[in-house]
Amino acid sequence: MIHQLLAEFMGTALMIIFGVGVHADEVLNRTKYHGSGHIFAITTWGFGITIVLFLFGDVFINPAMAMVQLVLGKIDITYFLIVSVVEVLGGIAGSLIVYVMYADQFKLSEKDIDPVIVRNIFSTAPAIRNLPRNFFVEAFATFVFLTSILAISARAGHVPGMVPLAIGFLVWAVGMGMGGTTGFAMNLARDMGPRLAYAMLPWQNRADADFKYGVLVPGLAPFVGAIFAALFSKYYLGL
């Protein structure tokens, strides 16, 4: 169990290093790839997750995926709660590593870049703030995402290396098709860990961390999507 929890912690941290790192690279002043755009960022998220899965194997790196396993009876409530906390801590750790890596660029950007944009390097935010619709988008995207992972694992798991690659392409597709409204968090640890890190870091010009949005949308909505994904996969797809 300790080994698995360490894998969840390190895997989530590495996912965030790729993901928050690419946003820092794209947004901050004096980086090599400033202004590269959303395709650059979404591609890095997708293949970053592929690398995490190759490295750490059978990990959730997402409390919503842990919720799927809980609903399906494969883990108990205690493990679900522990692994979710560990993943959020991994998200914090990964964000702090990104801050150290890009500390010079953060310092150079503090006066020139809107503090909300700096906050959004770490956490997700809606393009248009409409909490009921934002909630639906995150729940539905998570439903599609987790159902697809279950199908990939069931139908392509016998092919070596196929699952991590397919999940990377899945992240890319979901990000491109469903990410334009809320930023496709689909993962409490992906959003809340970096959001907490942002709130702890020493900023001179800090935007509000917007925990209300963080709890209501990327916090709770993925769990709703996860429950529907588990039930649909079991009772309709027969996985």
CSV table of C-alpha atoms in Angstrom, one decimal:
chain,number,residue,atom,x,y,z
A,1,MET,CA,0.0,0.0,0.0
A,2,ILE,CA,2.8,2.4,0.9
A,3,HIS,CA,4.5,1.7,-2.5
A,4,GLN,CA,1.3,2.4,-4.3
A,5,LEU,CA,0.6,5.6,-2.5
A,6,LEU,CA,4.1,6.8,-3.2
A,7,ALA,CA,3.4,6.0,-6.9
A,8,GLU,CA,0.2,8.1,-6.7
A,9,PHE,CA,2.1,11.0,-5.1
A,10,MET,CA,5.0,11.0,-7.5
A,11,GLY,CA,2.8,10.3,-10.5
A,12,THR,CA,0.4,13.2,-9.7
A,13,ALA,CA,3.4,15.5,-9.0
A,14,LEU,CA,5.0,14.6,-12.4
A,15,MET,CA,1.7,15.1,-14.2
A,16,ILE,CA,1.5,18.6,-12.7
A,17,ILE,CA,5.1,19.3,-13.6
A,18,PHE,CA,4.3,18.6,-17.2
A,19,GLY,CA,1.0,20.4,-17.1
A,20,VAL,CA,1.5,23.4,-14.9
A,21,GLY,CA,5.0,23.6,-16.4
A,22,VAL,CA,3.8,24.0,-19.9
A,23,HIS,CA,1.4,26.7,-18.9
A,24,ALA,CA,4.2,28.6,-17.2
A,25,ASP,CA,6.3,28.1,-20.3
A,26,GLU,CA,3.5,29.4,-22.5
A,27,VAL,CA,2.4,32.4,-20.3
A,28,LEU,CA,5.5,33.8,-18.5
A,29,ASN,CA,7.9,36.4,-19.9
A,30,ARG,CA,11.4,35.3,-21.0
A,31,THR,CA,10.6,31.6,-21.5
A,32,LYS,CA,11.8,29.7,-24.6
A,33,TYR,CA,8.2,29.0,-25.7
A,34,HIS,CA,6.2,32.1,-24.6
A,35,GLY,CA,3.0,32.4,-26.5
A,36,SER,CA,3.0,28.9,-28.1
A,37,GLY,CA,-0.8,28.5,-27.6
A,38,HIS,CA,-3.3,26.0,-26.5
A,39,ILE,CA,-2.4,23.2,-28.9
A,40,PHE,CA,1.2,23.2,-27.5
A,41,ALA,CA,-0.3,23.1,-23.9
A,42,ILE,CA,-2.9,20.4,-24.5
A,43,THR,CA,-0.4,18.2,-26.3
A,44,THR,CA,2.0,18.4,-23.4
A,45,TRP,CA,-0.7,17.5,-20.9
A,46,GLY,CA,-1.6,14.4,-23.0
A,47,PHE,CA,1.8,13.0,-23.6
A,48,GLY,CA,2.9,14.0,-20.1
A,49,ILE,CA,0.2,11.8,-18.7
A,50,THR,CA,1.4,9.0,-21.1
A,51,ILE,CA,4.9,9.3,-19.6
A,52,VAL,CA,3.5,9.1,-16.1
A,53,LEU,CA,1.6,5.9,-16.9
A,54,PHE,CA,4.6,4.3,-18.4
A,55,LEU,CA,6.7,5.2,-15.4
A,56,PHE,CA,4.3,4.4,-12.6
A,57,GLY,CA,2.0,1.8,-14.2
A,58,ASP,CA,-1.4,1.2,-12.7
A,59,VAL,CA,-2.1,4.5,-10.9
A,60,PHE,CA,-5.2,6.6,-10.6
A,61,ILE,CA,-3.5,10.1,-10.4
A,62,ASN,CA,-7.1,11.4,-10.2
A,63,PRO,CA,-9.5,11.1,-7.2
A,64,ALA,CA,-12.3,10.8,-9.8
A,65,MET,CA,-10.8,7.6,-11.1
A,66,ALA,CA,-10.5,6.4,-7.5
A,67,MET,CA,-14.2,7.2,-7.1
A,68,VAL,CA,-14.9,4.9,-10.1
A,69,GLN,CA,-13.1,2.1,-8.4
A,70,LEU,CA,-15.0,2.8,-5.2
A,71,VAL,CA,-18.4,2.6,-7.0
A,72,LEU,CA,-17.3,-0.6,-8.7
A,73,GLY,CA,-16.3,-2.1,-5.3
A,74,LYS,CA,-12.6,-2.5,-6.1
A,75,ILE,CA,-11.4,-0.2,-3.3
A,76,ASP,CA,-12.9,0.7,0.0
A,77,ILE,CA,-13.8,4.2,1.3
A,78,THR,CA,-10.7,4.4,3.5
A,79,TYR,CA,-8.4,3.8,0.6
A,80,PHE,CA,-10.4,6.2,-1.6
A,81,LEU,CA,-10.0,9.0,1.0
A,82,ILE,CA,-6.3,8.3,1.6
A,83,VAL,CA,-5.3,8.1,-2.1
A,84,SER,CA,-7.3,11.3,-2.9
A,85,VAL,CA,-5.4,13.3,-0.2
A,86,VAL,CA,-2.1,11.8,-1.4
A,87,GLU,CA,-2.9,12.9,-4.9
A,88,VAL,CA,-3.7,16.4,-3.9
A,89,LEU,CA,-0.4,16.6,-2.0
A,90,GLY,CA,1.3,15.4,-5.1
A,91,GLY,CA,-0.4,18.2,-7.0
A,92,ILE,CA,1.0,20.7,-4.5
A,93,ALA,CA,4.5,19.2,-4.7
A,94,GLY,CA,4.5,19.3,-8.5
A,95,SER,CA,3.4,22.9,-8.5
A,96,LEU,CA,6.1,23.9,-6.1
A,97,ILE,CA,8.7,22.3,-8.3
A,98,VAL,CA,7.4,24.2,-11.3
A,99,TYR,CA,7.7,27.4,-9.3
A,100,VAL,CA,11.3,26.7,-8.4
A,101,MET,CA,12.1,25.9,-12.1
A,102,TYR,CA,10.5,29.1,-13.4
A,103,ALA,CA,11.2,31.4,-10.4
A,104,ASP,CA,13.1,33.9,-12.5
A,105,GLN,CA,10.4,34.1,-15.1
A,106,PHE,CA,7.7,34.4,-12.4
A,107,LYS,CA,9.6,37.3,-10.9
A,108,LEU,CA,10.0,39.0,-14.2
A,109,SER,CA,6.3,38.6,-15.0
A,110,GLU,CA,4.8,39.8,-11.7
A,111,LYS,CA,4.4,43.4,-12.7
A,112,ASP,CA,3.6,42.8,-16.4
A,113,ILE,CA,1.1,39.9,-16.4
A,114,ASP,CA,-2.4,40.1,-15.0
A,115,PRO,CA,-2.4,38.2,-11.6
A,116,VAL,CA,-5.5,36.3,-12.7
A,117,ILE,CA,-3.5,34.9,-15.7
A,118,VAL,CA,-0.7,33.9,-13.4
A,119,ARG,CA,-3.2,32.2,-11.1
A,120,ASN,CA,-4.5,30.3,-14.1
A,121,ILE,CA,-1.1,28.9,-14.8
A,122,PHE,CA,-1.8,26.7,-11.7
A,123,SER,CA,-5.5,26.2,-11.6
A,124,THR,CA,-8.4,26.1,-14.1
A,125,ALA,CA,-10.9,28.9,-14.7
A,126,PRO,CA,-14.0,29.2,-16.9
A,127,ALA,CA,-13.9,31.2,-20.1
A,128,ILE,CA,-17.4,32.4,-19.1
A,129,ARG,CA,-18.4,32.1,-15.4
A,130,ASN,CA,-21.7,30.3,-15.3
A,131,LEU,CA,-21.4,27.9,-12.4
A,132,PRO,CA,-24.3,25.5,-13.3
A,133,ARG,CA,-23.1,25.2,-16.9
A,134,ASN,CA,-19.4,25.0,-15.8
A,135,PHE,CA,-20.4,22.2,-13.5
A,136,PHE,CA,-22.2,20.3,-16.3
A,137,VAL,CA,-19.2,20.7,-18.6
A,138,GLU,CA,-16.7,19.3,-16.0
A,139,ALA,CA,-19.1,16.5,-15.0
A,140,PHE,CA,-19.7,15.5,-18.7
A,141,ALA,CA,-16.1,15.7,-19.8
A,142,THR,CA,-15.1,13.6,-16.8
A,143,PHE,CA,-17.8,11.0,-17.7
A,144,VAL,CA,-16.5,10.7,-21.2
A,145,PHE,CA,-12.9,10.7,-20.1
A,146,LEU,CA,-13.2,8.0,-17.4
A,147,THR,CA,-15.6,5.8,-19.4
A,148,SER,CA,-13.1,5.9,-22.3
A,149,ILE,CA,-10.2,5.0,-20.0
A,150,LEU,CA,-12.2,2.0,-18.7
A,151,ALA,CA,-13.0,0.9,-22.3
A,152,ILE,CA,-9.3,1.4,-23.4
A,153,SER,CA,-8.1,-0.7,-20.4
A,154,ALA,CA,-10.6,-3.5,-21.1
A,155,ARG,CA,-10.2,-3.7,-24.8
A,156,ALA,CA,-6.6,-2.8,-25.4
A,157,GLY,CA,-5.0,-3.7,-22.1
A,158,HIS,CA,-3.5,-6.9,-23.7
A,159,VAL,CA,-1.4,-4.9,-26.1
A,160,PRO,CA,1.9,-3.8,-24.5
A,161,GLY,CA,2.2,0.0,-24.2
A,162,MET,CA,-1.2,0.7,-25.8
A,163,VAL,CA,-3.0,1.9,-22.7
A,164,PRO,CA,-0.7,4.8,-21.8
A,165,LEU,CA,-0.5,5.9,-25.5
A,166,ALA,CA,-4.3,5.7,-26.0
A,167,ILE,CA,-4.9,7.7,-22.8
A,168,GLY,CA,-2.5,10.4,-23.9
A,169,PHE,CA,-4.5,10.7,-27.2
A,170,LEU,CA,-7.7,10.7,-25.2
A,171,VAL,CA,-6.5,13.6,-23.0
A,172,TRP,CA,-5.6,15.4,-26.2
A,173,ALA,CA,-9.0,14.8,-27.8
A,174,VAL,CA,-11.0,15.8,-24.7
A,175,GLY,CA,-8.9,18.9,-24.2
A,176,MET,CA,-9.4,20.0,-27.8
A,177,GLY,CA,-13.1,19.1,-28.0
A,178,MET,CA,-14.3,19.9,-24.5
A,179,GLY,CA,-11.7,22.1,-22.8
A,180,GLY,CA,-12.5,25.5,-24.2
A,181,THR,CA,-15.1,26.4,-21.6
A,182,THR,CA,-13.6,25.3,-18.3
A,183,GLY,CA,-10.1,24.1,-19.1
A,184,PHE,CA,-11.0,20.4,-18.6
A,185,ALA,CA,-9.6,19.8,-15.1
A,186,MET,CA,-11.6,16.5,-14.6
A,187,ASN,CA,-9.5,16.0,-11.5
A,188,LEU,CA,-9.6,17.4,-8.0
A,189,ALA,CA,-5.9,16.8,-7.5
A,190,ARG,CA,-5.0,18.5,-10.8
A,191,ASP,CA,-6.9,21.7,-9.8
A,192,MET,CA,-6.9,21.9,-6.0
A,193,GLY,CA,-3.3,20.9,-5.5
A,194,PRO,CA,-1.9,23.7,-7.7
A,195,ARG,CA,-4.6,26.1,-6.4
A,196,LEU,CA,-3.4,25.5,-2.9
A,197,ALA,CA,0.2,25.9,-4.0
A,198,TYR,CA,-0.6,29.2,-5.6
A,199,ALA,CA,-2.2,30.4,-2.4
A,200,MET,CA,1.0,29.5,-0.4
A,201,LEU,CA,3.6,31.0,-2.7
A,202,PRO,CA,5.2,34.4,-2.0
A,203,TRP,CA,3.5,36.7,-4.5
A,204,GLN,CA,3.6,40.5,-4.3
A,205,ASN,CA,0.6,40.9,-6.5
A,206,ARG,CA,-1.7,38.0,-5.8
A,207,ALA,CA,-5.1,37.4,-7.3
A,208,ASP,CA,-7.8,35.7,-5.2
A,209,ALA,CA,-7.4,31.9,-5.4
A,210,ASP,CA,-11.1,31.5,-6.1
A,211,PHE,CA,-11.6,28.5,-3.9
A,212,LYS,CA,-15.4,28.8,-4.4
A,213,TYR,CA,-15.0,27.9,-8.1
A,214,GLY,CA,-12.3,25.3,-7.3
A,215,VAL,CA,-14.5,23.4,-4.8
A,216,LEU,CA,-17.8,23.6,-6.8
A,217,VAL,CA,-16.6,22.9,-10.3
A,218,PRO,CA,-13.2,21.1,-10.7
A,219,GLY,CA,-13.7,19.8,-7.1
A,220,LEU,CA,-17.1,18.2,-7.1
A,221,ALA,CA,-18.2,17.9,-10.7
A,222,PRO,CA,-15.6,15.2,-11.6
A,223,PHE,CA,-17.0,12.9,-8.9
A,224,VAL,CA,-20.5,13.2,-10.4
A,225,GLY,CA,-19.0,12.3,-13.8
A,226,ALA,CA,-17.1,9.4,-12.2
A,227,ILE,CA,-20.2,7.9,-10.7
A,228,PHE,CA,-22.0,8.0,-14.0
A,229,ALA,CA,-18.9,6.6,-15.8
A,230,ALA,CA,-18.8,3.6,-13.4
A,231,LEU,CA,-22.5,2.8,-13.7
A,232,PHE,CA,-22.6,3.3,-17.5
A,233,SER,CA,-19.4,1.2,-18.0
A,234,LYS,CA,-20.7,-1.7,-15.9
A,235,TYR,CA,-24.4,-1.8,-16.8
A,236,TYR,CA,-24.4,-0.6,-20.4
A,237,LEU,CA,-20.9,-1.4,-21.8
A,238,GLY,CA,-20.6,-4.5,-19.6
A,239,LEU,CA,-17.0,-3.8,-18.8
